[in-house]
Coordinates of C-alpha atoms in Angstrom, one line a residue:
X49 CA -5.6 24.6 -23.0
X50 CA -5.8 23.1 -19.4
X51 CA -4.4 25.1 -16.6
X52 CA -1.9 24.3 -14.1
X53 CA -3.9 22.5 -11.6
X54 CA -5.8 20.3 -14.3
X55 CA -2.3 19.8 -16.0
X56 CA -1.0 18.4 -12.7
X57 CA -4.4 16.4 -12.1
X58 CA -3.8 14.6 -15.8
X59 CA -0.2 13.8 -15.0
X60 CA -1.0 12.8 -11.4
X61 CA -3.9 10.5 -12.4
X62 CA -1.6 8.8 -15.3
X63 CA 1.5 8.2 -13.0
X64 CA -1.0 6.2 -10.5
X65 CA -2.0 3.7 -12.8
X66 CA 1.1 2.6 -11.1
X67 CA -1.4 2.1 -8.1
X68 CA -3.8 0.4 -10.2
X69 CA -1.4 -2.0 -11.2
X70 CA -0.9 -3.0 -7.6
X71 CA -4.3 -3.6 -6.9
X72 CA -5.1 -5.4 -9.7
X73 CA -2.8 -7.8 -8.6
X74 CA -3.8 -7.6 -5.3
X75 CA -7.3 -8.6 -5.7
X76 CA -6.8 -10.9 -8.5
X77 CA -4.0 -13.6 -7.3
X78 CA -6.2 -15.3 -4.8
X79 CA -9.0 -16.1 -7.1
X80 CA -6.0 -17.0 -9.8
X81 CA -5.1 -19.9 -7.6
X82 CA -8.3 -21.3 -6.8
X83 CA -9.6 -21.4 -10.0
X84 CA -10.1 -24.8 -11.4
X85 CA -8.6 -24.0 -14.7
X86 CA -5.4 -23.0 -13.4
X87 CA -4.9 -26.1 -11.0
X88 CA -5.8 -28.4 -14.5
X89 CA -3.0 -26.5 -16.5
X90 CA -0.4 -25.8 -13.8
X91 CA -1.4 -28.4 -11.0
X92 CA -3.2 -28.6 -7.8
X93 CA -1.2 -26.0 -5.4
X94 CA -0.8 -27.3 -1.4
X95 CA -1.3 -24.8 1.2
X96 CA 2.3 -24.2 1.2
X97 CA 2.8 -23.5 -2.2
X98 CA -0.4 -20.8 -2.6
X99 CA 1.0 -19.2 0.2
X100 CA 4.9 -19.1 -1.5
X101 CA 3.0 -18.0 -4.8
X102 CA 1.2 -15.1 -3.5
X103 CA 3.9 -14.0 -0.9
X104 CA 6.9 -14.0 -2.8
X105 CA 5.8 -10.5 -4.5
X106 CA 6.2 -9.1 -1.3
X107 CA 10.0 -9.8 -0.5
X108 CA 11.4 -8.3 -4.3
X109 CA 8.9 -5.6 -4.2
X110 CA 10.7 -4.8 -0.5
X111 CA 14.0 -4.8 -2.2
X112 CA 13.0 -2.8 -5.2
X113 CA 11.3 -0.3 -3.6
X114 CA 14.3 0.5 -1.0
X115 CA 17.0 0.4 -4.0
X116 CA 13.9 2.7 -6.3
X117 CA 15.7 6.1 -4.2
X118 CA 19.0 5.2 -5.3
X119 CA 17.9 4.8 -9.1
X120 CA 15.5 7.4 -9.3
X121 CA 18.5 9.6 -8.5
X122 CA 20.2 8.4 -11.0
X123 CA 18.2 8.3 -14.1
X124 CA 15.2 10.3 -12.3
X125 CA 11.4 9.9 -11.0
X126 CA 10.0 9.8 -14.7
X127 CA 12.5 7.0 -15.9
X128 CA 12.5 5.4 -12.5
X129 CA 8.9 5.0 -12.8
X130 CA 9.1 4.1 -16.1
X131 CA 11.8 1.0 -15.5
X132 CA 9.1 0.0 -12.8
X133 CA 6.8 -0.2 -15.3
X134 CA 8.4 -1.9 -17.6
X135 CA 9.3 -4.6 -15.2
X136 CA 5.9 -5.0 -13.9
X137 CA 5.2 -5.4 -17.7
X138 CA 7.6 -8.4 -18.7
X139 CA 6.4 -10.4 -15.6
X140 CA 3.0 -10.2 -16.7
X141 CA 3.6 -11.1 -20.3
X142 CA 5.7 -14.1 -18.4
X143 CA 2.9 -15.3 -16.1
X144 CA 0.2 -14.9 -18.8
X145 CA 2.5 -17.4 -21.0
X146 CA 4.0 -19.9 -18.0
X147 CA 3.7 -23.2 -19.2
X148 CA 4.7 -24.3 -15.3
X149 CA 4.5 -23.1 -11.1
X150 CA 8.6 -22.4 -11.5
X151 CA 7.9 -20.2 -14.2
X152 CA 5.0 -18.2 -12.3
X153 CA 7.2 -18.2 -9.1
X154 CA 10.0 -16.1 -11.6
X155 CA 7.6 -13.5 -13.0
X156 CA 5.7 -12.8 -9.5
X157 CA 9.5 -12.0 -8.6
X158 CA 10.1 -9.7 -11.6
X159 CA 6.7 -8.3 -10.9
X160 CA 7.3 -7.3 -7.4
X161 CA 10.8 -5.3 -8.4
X162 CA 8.7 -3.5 -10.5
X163 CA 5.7 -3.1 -8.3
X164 CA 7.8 -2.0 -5.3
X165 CA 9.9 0.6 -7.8
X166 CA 7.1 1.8 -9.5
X167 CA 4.9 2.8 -6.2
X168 CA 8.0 4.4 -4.5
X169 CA 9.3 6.2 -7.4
X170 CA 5.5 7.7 -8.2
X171 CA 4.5 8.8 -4.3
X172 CA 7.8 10.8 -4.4
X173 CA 6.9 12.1 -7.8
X174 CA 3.5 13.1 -7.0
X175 CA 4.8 15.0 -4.2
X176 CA 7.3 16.4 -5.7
X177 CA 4.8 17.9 -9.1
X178 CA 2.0 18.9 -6.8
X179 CA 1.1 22.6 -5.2
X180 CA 1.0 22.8 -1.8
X181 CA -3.2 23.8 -2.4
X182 CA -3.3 20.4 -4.5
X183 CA -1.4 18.6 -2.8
X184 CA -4.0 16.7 -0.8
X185 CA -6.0 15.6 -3.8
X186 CA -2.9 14.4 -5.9
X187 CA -1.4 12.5 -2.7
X188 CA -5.1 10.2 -2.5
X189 CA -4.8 10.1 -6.2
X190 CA -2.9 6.4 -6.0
X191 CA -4.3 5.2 -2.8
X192 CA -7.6 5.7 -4.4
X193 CA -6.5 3.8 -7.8
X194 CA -5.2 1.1 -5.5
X195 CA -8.7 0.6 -4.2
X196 CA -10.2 0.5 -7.0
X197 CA -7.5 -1.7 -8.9
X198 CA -8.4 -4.5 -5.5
X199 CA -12.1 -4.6 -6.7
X200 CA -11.8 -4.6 -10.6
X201 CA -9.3 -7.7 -9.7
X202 CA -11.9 -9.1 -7.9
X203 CA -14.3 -8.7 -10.5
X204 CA -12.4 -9.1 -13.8
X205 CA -11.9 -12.7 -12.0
X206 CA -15.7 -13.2 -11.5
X207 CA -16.2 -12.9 -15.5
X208 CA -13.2 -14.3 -16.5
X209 CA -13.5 -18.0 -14.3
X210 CA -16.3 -18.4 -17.2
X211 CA -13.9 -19.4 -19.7
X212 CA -13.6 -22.5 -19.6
X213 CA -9.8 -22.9 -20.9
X214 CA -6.6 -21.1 -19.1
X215 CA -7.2 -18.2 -21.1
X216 CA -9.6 -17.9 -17.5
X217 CA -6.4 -16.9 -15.3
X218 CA -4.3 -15.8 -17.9
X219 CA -6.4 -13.3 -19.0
X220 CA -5.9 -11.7 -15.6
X221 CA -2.4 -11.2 -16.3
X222 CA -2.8 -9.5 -19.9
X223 CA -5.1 -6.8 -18.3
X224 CA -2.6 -5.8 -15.9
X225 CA 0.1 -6.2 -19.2
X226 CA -2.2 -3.6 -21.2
X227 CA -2.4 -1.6 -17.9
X228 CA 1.5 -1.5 -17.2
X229 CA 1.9 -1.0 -21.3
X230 CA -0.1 2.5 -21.1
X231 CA 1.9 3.7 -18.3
X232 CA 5.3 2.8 -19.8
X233 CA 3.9 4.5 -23.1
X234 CA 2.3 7.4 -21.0
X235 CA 5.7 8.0 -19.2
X236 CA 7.2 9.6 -22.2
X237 CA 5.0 12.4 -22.3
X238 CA 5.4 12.9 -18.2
X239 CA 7.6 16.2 -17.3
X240 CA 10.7 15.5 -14.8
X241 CA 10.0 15.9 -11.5
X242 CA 11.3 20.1 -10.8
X243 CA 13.0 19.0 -8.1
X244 CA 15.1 16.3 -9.4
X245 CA 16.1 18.6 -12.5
X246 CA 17.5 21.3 -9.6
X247 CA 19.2 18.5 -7.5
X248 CA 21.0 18.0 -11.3
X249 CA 22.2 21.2 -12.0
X250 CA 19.1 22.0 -14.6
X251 CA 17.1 24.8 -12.9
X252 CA 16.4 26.4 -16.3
X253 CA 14.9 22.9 -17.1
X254 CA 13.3 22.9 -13.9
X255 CA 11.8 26.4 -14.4
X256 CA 10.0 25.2 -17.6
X257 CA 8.6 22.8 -16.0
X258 CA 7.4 24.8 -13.3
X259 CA 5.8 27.3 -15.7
X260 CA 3.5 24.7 -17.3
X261 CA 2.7 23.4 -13.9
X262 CA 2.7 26.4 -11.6
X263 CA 1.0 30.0 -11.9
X264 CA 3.3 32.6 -13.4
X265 CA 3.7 34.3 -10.3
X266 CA 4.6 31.1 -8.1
X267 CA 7.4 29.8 -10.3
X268 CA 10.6 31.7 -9.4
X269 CA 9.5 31.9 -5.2
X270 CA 8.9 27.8 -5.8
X271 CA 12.3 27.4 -7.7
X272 CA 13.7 29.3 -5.1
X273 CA 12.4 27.2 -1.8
X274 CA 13.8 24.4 -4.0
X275 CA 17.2 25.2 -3.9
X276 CA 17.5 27.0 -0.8
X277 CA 16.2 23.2 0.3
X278 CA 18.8 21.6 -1.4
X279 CA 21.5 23.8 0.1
X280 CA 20.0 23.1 3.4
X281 CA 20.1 19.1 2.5
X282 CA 23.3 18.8 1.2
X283 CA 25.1 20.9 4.2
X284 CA 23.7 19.4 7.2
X285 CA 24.9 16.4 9.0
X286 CA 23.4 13.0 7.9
X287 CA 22.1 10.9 10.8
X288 CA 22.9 7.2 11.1
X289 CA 20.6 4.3 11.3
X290 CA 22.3 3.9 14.8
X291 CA 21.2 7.1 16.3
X292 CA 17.6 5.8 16.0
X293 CA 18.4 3.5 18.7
X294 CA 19.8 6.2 21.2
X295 CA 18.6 6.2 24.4
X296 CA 16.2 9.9 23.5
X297 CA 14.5 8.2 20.2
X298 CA 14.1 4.3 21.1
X299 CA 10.9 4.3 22.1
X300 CA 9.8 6.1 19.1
X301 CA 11.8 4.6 16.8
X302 CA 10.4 0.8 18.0
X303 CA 6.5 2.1 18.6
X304 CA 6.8 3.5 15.2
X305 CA 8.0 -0.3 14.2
X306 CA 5.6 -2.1 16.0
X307 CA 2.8 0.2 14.7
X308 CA 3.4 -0.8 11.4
X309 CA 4.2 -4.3 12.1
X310 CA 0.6 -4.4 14.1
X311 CA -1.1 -3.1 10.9
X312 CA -0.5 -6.4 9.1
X313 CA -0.9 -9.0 12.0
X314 CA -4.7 -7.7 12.2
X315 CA -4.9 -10.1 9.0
X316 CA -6.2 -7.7 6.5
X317 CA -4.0 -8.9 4.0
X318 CA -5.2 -13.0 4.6
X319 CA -8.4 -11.5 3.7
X320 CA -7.6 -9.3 0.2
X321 CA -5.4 -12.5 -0.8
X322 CA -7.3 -15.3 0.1
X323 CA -11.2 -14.2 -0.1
X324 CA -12.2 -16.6 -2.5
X325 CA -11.0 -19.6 -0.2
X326 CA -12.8 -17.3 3.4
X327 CA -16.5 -17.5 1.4
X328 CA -15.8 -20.6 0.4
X329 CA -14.8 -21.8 4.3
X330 CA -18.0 -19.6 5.0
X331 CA -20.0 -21.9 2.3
X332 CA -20.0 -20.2 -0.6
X333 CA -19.0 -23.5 -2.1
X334 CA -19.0 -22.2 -5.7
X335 CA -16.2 -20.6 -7.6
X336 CA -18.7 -17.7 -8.7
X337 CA -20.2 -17.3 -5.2
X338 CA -17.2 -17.2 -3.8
X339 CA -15.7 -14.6 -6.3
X340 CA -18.5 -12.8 -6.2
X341 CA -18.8 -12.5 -2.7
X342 CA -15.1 -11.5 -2.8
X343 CA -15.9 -9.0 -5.3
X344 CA -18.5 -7.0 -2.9
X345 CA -15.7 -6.6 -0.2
X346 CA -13.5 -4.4 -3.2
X347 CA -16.4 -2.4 -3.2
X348 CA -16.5 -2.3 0.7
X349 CA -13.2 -1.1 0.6
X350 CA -13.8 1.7 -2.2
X351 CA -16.9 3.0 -0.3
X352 CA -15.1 3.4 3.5
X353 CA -10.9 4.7 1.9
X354 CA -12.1 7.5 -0.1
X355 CA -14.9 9.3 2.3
X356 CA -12.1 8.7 5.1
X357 CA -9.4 10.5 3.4
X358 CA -11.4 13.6 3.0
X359 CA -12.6 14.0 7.2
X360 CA -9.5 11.7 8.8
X361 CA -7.8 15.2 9.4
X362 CA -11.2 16.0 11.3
X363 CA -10.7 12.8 13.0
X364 CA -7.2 12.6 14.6
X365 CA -5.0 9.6 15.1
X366 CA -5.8 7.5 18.4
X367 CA -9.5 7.5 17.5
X368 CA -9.9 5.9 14.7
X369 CA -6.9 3.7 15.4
X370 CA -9.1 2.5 18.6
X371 CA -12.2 2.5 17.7
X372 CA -11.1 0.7 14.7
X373 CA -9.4 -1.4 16.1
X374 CA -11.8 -2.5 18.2
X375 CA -14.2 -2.8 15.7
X376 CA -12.0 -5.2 14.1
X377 CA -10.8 -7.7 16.7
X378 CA -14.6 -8.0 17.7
X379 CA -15.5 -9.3 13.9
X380 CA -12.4 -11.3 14.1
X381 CA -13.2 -13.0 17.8
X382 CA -16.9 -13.5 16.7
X383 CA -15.7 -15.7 13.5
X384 CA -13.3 -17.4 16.0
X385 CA -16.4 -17.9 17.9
X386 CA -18.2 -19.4 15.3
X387 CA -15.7 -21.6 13.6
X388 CA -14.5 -22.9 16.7
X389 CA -18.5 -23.9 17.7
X390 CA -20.0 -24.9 14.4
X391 CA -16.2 -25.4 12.0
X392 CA -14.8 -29.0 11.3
X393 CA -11.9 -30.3 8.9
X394 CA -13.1 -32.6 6.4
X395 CA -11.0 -34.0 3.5
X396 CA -8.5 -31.7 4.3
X397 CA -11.0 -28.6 3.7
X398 CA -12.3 -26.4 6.7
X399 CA -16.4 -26.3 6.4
X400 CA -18.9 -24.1 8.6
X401 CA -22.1 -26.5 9.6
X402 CA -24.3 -23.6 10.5
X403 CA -26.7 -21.8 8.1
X404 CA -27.0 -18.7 9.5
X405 CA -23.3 -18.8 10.6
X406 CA -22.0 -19.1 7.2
X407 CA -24.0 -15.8 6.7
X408 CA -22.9 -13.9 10.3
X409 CA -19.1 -15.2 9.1
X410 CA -19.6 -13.3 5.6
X411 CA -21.1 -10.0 6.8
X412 CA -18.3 -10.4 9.3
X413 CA -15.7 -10.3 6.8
X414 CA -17.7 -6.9 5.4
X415 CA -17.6 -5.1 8.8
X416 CA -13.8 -6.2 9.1
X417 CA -12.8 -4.5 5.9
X418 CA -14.6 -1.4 6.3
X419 CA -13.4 -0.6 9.7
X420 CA -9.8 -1.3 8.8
X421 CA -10.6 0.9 5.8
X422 CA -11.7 3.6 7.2
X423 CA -9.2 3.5 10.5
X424 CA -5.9 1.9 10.1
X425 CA -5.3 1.8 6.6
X426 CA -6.0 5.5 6.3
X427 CA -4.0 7.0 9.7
X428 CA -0.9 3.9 9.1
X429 CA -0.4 3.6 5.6
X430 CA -2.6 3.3 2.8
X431 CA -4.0 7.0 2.8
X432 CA -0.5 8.5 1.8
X433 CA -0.4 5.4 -0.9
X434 CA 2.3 3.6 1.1
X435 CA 3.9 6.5 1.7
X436 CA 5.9 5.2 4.1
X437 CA 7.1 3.3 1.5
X438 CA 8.8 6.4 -0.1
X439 CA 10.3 7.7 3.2
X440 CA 12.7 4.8 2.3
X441 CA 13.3 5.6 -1.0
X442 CA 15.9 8.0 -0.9
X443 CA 17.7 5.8 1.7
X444 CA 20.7 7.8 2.3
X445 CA 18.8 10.9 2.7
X446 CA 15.4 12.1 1.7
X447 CA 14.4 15.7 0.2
X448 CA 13.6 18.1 2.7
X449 CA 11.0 19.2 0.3
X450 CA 9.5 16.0 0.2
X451 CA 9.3 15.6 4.0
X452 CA 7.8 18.6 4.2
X453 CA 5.2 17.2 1.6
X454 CA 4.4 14.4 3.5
X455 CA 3.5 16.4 7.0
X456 CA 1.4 18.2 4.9
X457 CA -0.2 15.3 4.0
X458 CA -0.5 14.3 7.7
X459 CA -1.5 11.2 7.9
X460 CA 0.8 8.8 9.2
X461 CA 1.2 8.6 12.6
X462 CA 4.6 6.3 12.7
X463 CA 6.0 9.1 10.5
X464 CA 4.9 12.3 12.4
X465 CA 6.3 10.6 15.7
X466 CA 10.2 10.9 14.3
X467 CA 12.4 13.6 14.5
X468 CA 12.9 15.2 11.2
X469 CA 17.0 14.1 10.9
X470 CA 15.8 10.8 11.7
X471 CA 12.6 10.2 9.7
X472 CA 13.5 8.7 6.0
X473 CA 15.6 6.1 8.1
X474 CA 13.2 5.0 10.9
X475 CA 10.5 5.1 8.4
X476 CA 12.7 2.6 6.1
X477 CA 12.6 0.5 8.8
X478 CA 9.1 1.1 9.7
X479 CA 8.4 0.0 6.1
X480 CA 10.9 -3.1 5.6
X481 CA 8.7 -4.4 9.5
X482 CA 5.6 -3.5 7.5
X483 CA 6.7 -5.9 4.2
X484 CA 8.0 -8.6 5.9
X485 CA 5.3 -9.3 8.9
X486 CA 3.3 -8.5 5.1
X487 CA 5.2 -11.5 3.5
X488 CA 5.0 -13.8 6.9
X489 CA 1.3 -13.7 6.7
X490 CA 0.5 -13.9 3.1
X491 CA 2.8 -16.7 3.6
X492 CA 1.4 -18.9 6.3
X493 CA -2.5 -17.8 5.8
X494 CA -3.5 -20.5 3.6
X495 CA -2.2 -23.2 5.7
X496 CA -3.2 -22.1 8.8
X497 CA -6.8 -21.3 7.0
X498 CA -6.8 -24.7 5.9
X499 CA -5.4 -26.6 9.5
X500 CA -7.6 -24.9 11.9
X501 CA -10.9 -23.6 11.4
X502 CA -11.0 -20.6 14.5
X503 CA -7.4 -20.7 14.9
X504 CA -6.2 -17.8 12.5
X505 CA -9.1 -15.6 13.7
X506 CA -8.4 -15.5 16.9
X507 CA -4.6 -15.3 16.1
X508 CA -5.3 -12.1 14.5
X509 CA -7.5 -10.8 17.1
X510 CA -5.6 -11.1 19.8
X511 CA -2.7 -9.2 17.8
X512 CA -5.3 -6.3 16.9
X513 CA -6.2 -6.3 20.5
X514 CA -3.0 -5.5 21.1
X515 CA -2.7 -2.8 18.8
X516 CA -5.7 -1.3 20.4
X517 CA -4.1 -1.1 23.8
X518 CA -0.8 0.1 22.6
X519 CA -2.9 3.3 21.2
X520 CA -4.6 4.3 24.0
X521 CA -0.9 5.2 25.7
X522 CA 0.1 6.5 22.7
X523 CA 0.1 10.8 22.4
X524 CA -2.5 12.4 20.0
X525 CA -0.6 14.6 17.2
X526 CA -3.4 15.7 15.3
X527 CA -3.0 19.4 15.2
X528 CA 0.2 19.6 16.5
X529 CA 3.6 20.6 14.7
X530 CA 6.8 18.6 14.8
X531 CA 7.8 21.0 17.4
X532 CA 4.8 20.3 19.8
X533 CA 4.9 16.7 18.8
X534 CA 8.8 16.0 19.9
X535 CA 8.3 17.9 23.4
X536 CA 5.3 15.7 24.0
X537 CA 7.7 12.5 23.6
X538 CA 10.6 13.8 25.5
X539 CA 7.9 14.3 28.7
X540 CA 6.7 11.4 28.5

C-alpha cells in the first residue's frame, strides 16, 4: 500500500496531465500549419490567418480560466478539472475531423475553455492536496509536464509529417484526444480537494480524505488550520478591484502588470509557436529540418526549467531576471543584426543569404530559450505552472490557504510584491495583461516574421531591454516575508 506522500505524488502527477495537454498543443500547432498536408486539405493559410489560428486559444482559455474559480466552487476542483478536460477533449476530436479552417477556428476555441479551466482548476488543486514538506515537488509537478508536453509536440510532429495523407496533422490532435480521455477517465478516481469539502459543510468528508493523504497525527491540526482559515476568509472585508489603484498600491499594482506584460513582448511565445517557420527563415528549408531543429529547442527547454526550479530559491529574483534578460535581448539584437545585414524578402518568404549566419541564427534561437527558461519563465510564471493564473481563479476571493501555498512556493515576483487583501485581484489582472499581450503576439508574429526580416527581433529586444532596466530599480524579496516586503515598498 503506498503512503501518504506517494499517494499525493500519484494523484499530483495524474491531475497534470492537464499540463501536458497544454504543451502538447503548444509545441505542436506551429508545425500543424506549416505542414504541406494540412495546407492541401484545408488550404494555403496567409500570415494573418496562421496567426488568428494559433492565437485564438489564448483569448477563450483567458475567459475560462477567470470563470474556472467560480465553477470550481460550485461543482468542485475534481469536477472542475474534469469539465476542463472534457472540453479540451471534444475540441480535439473536432479539429482531428475538420473538414474546413471555420471548423478548426471552433475547436481551437472549445479547446482553449478547456485548457484555461483545466490548468486553473488543477494549480489550485495541487495546492490545496499537497503537505506543506511536498509542496515544492507537487507545485513543479505541471510546469514540468508542460515542458515536456512542448517537446513531445515538437517531436510527435517530426514523425508524423511522414505520412503522407492528413492523417499527418490530424494525428496530432488524437494524441492530445487520448491524453485529455485518460485524465477525464483518471478524474473519477481523484479525491476532492480537503479544502473544498470544508468550505461545503463536509469536514467529515474532508477528514477522510485527509487520512489517506496526511499522516495520522497531522489530520485533525490540518483540518483545523482549514477551518479556522475559512472563518478568517469569510469574516474579513473583501477588497475591491479599485483599491489596487490607491495612491499606497499603484505602483505595485502597475510594476506587477507591466512585469508580466514584459514576459511575453521578449517574444518567447513567437518562438514555441512558430519554430518551424524561424529554422526555416534560418535555412532549414525542409519540413523535417525544420521540425527537427524545432524539436531540439523542447529539449532546450526541458534541460534549463527543471534544474532552475530546484536552485531559483538560491538564486533570488532581480538576478536571474537581469542576467536573463540580458542574455536574451543580446541573442535577439544579434539575429536583428544578422537579418538585417545578410536577410531579403523573396516571393513573399524571408531568406538568410549567409552560411554561417543561418547557423549563428539557429544556435541563437538555442541560447534565447534556455536563458528565458532558466530566468523569467521560472521567477514570472512558468515555475508555479501559471500560477498566477490561479490567483485569478477564485475571482471574488481566493483561499487564504491557498495564498499561503503559493508564498511557499515563492516564486513569483508580481505575486509576492501585493499586499495579501489585494493579491488574487491584482494578480487577475496581472494574468488577464499576461494573456492578452500573449494573444497580441501569437497574433501578429507570423506577419511580421514574414514582412520584415530583422524587424521582429529587434522589436522584441528592445522590449526585453526594457524589462532588464525596470529590474534593476526593482527591490529584491528573496528571503524576505510579506511583512518585510510591504515596508520595503512603502520607503521607497
Amino acid at each position: 500500500m503506498p503512503t501518504q506522500r506517494t499517494h499525493v505524488l500519484l494523484i499530483a502527477s495524474h491531475v497534470s496531465l492537464a499540463g501536458l495537454l497544454y504543451g502538447l498543443d503548444t509545441g505542436s500547432i506551429g508545425p500543424i500549419t506549416t505542414m504541406t498536408q494540412f495546407a492541401t486539405s484545408i488550404g494555403h493559410l496567409t500570415a494573418t490567418q496562421q496567426g488568428i489560428y494559433v492565437a485564438c486559444i489564448l483569448l477563450s482559455a483567458a475567459i475560462s480560466s477567470l470563470a474556472s474559480g467560480y465553477v470550481s466552487d460550485r461543482i468542485s476542483r475534481k469536477w472542475g478539472i474534469f469539465t476542463g478536460s472534457l472540453l479540451t477533449l471534444i475540441g480535439n476530436v473536432v479539429s482531428a475531423a475538420s473538414p474546413n479552417f471555420a471548423s478548426l477556428i471552433v475547436a481551437r476555441l472549445i479547446t482553449g475553455a478547456g485548457a484555461g479551466q483545466a490548468i486553473a482548476v488543477c494549480t489550485v488543486y495541487l495546492v490545496e492536496i499537497a503537505p506543506l514538506e511536498s509542496r515544492g515537488v507537487v507545485a513543479c509537478l505541471l510546469q514540468s509536464y508542460i515542458v515536456v508536453g512542448i517537446a513531445a509536440g515538437y517531436f510527435i510532429s517530426y514523425g508524423s509529417q511522414r505520412i503522407g495523407s492528413s492523417m499527418s496533422w490530424r494525428l496530432l490532435f488524437i494524441v492530445q484526444g487520448f491524453a485529455a480521455t485518460l485524465l477525464c477517465l483518471g478524474m473519477a478516481f481523484v479525491p476532492y480537494s480537503p479544502r473544498w469539502l470544508a468550505q461545503t459543510g463536509r469536514s467529515g468528508e474532508a477528514r477522510r480524505v485527509l487520512m489517506r493523504i496526511r499522516e495520522d497525527e497531522k489530520v485533525e491540526s490540518e483540518l483545523r488550520e482549514i477551518e479556522e482559515s475559512l472563518v478568517v476568509e469569510m469574516s474579513g472585508p473583501q477588497a475591491s478591484f479599485t483599491a489596487a489603484f490607491a495612491r499606497k498600491y499603484i505602483r505595485r499594482t502597475l510594476l506587477g502588470i507591466v512585469l508580466m506584460a514584459l514576459q511575453q513582448l521578449t517574444g518567447i511565445d513567437a518562438v514555441l509557436y512558430y519554430a518551424p517557420l524561424l529554422f526555416q527563415q534560418a535555412g532549414f528549408t525542409t519540413q523535417r529540418a525544420s521540425f527537427l531543429a524545432s524539436g531540439v529547442t523542447g529539449l532546450v527547454m526541458i534541460a534549463c526549467t527543471i534544474p532552475a526550479q530546484i536552485w531559483i530559491d538560491r538564486w533570488g529574483r532581480r538576478k536571474p531576471l537581469i542576467i536573463g534578460g540580458s542574455a536574451m535581448a543580446v541573442c535577439l539584437l544579434v539575429i536583428g543584426s544578422l537579418y538585417a545585414k545578410f536577410g531579403d524578402v523573396e516571393d513573399g518568404k524571408v531568406v538568410m543569404k549567409s552560411k554561417a549566419g543561418q547557423w549563428v541564427v539557429a544556435v541563437m534561437i538555442y541560447v534565447f530559450t534556455a536563458n528565458f527558461s532558466w530566468s523569467w519563465a521560472v521567477v514570472c510564471f512558468f515555475l508555479a505552472q501559471r500560477q498566477t493564473f490561479i490567483l485569478s481563479v477564485d475571482f471574488p476571493r481566493l483561499p487564504v490557504n491557498v495564498l499561503l501555498a503559493l508564498e511557499q512556493v515563492g516564486k513569483i515576483y508580481a505575486c509576492e510584491i501585493i499586499p495579501t487583501p489585494l493579491r488574487a485581484r491584482v494578480c487577475a489582472m496581472e494574468q488577464l495583461a499576461n494573456w492578452l499581450v500573449n494573444f497580441g503576439v501569437a497574433l501578429t508574429a507570423p506577419l511580421f516574421l514574414r514582412a520584415s526580416p530583422s524587424g521582429p527581433y529587434f522589436l522584441y529586444a528592445i522590449a526585453t531591454f526594457c524589462a532588464v532596466l525596470l529590474c534593476t530599480v526593482i527591490p529584491e524579496t528573496k528571503g524576505r516575508s510579506l511583512e518585510e516586503i510591504e515596508s520595503l515598498f512603502e520607503k521607497r
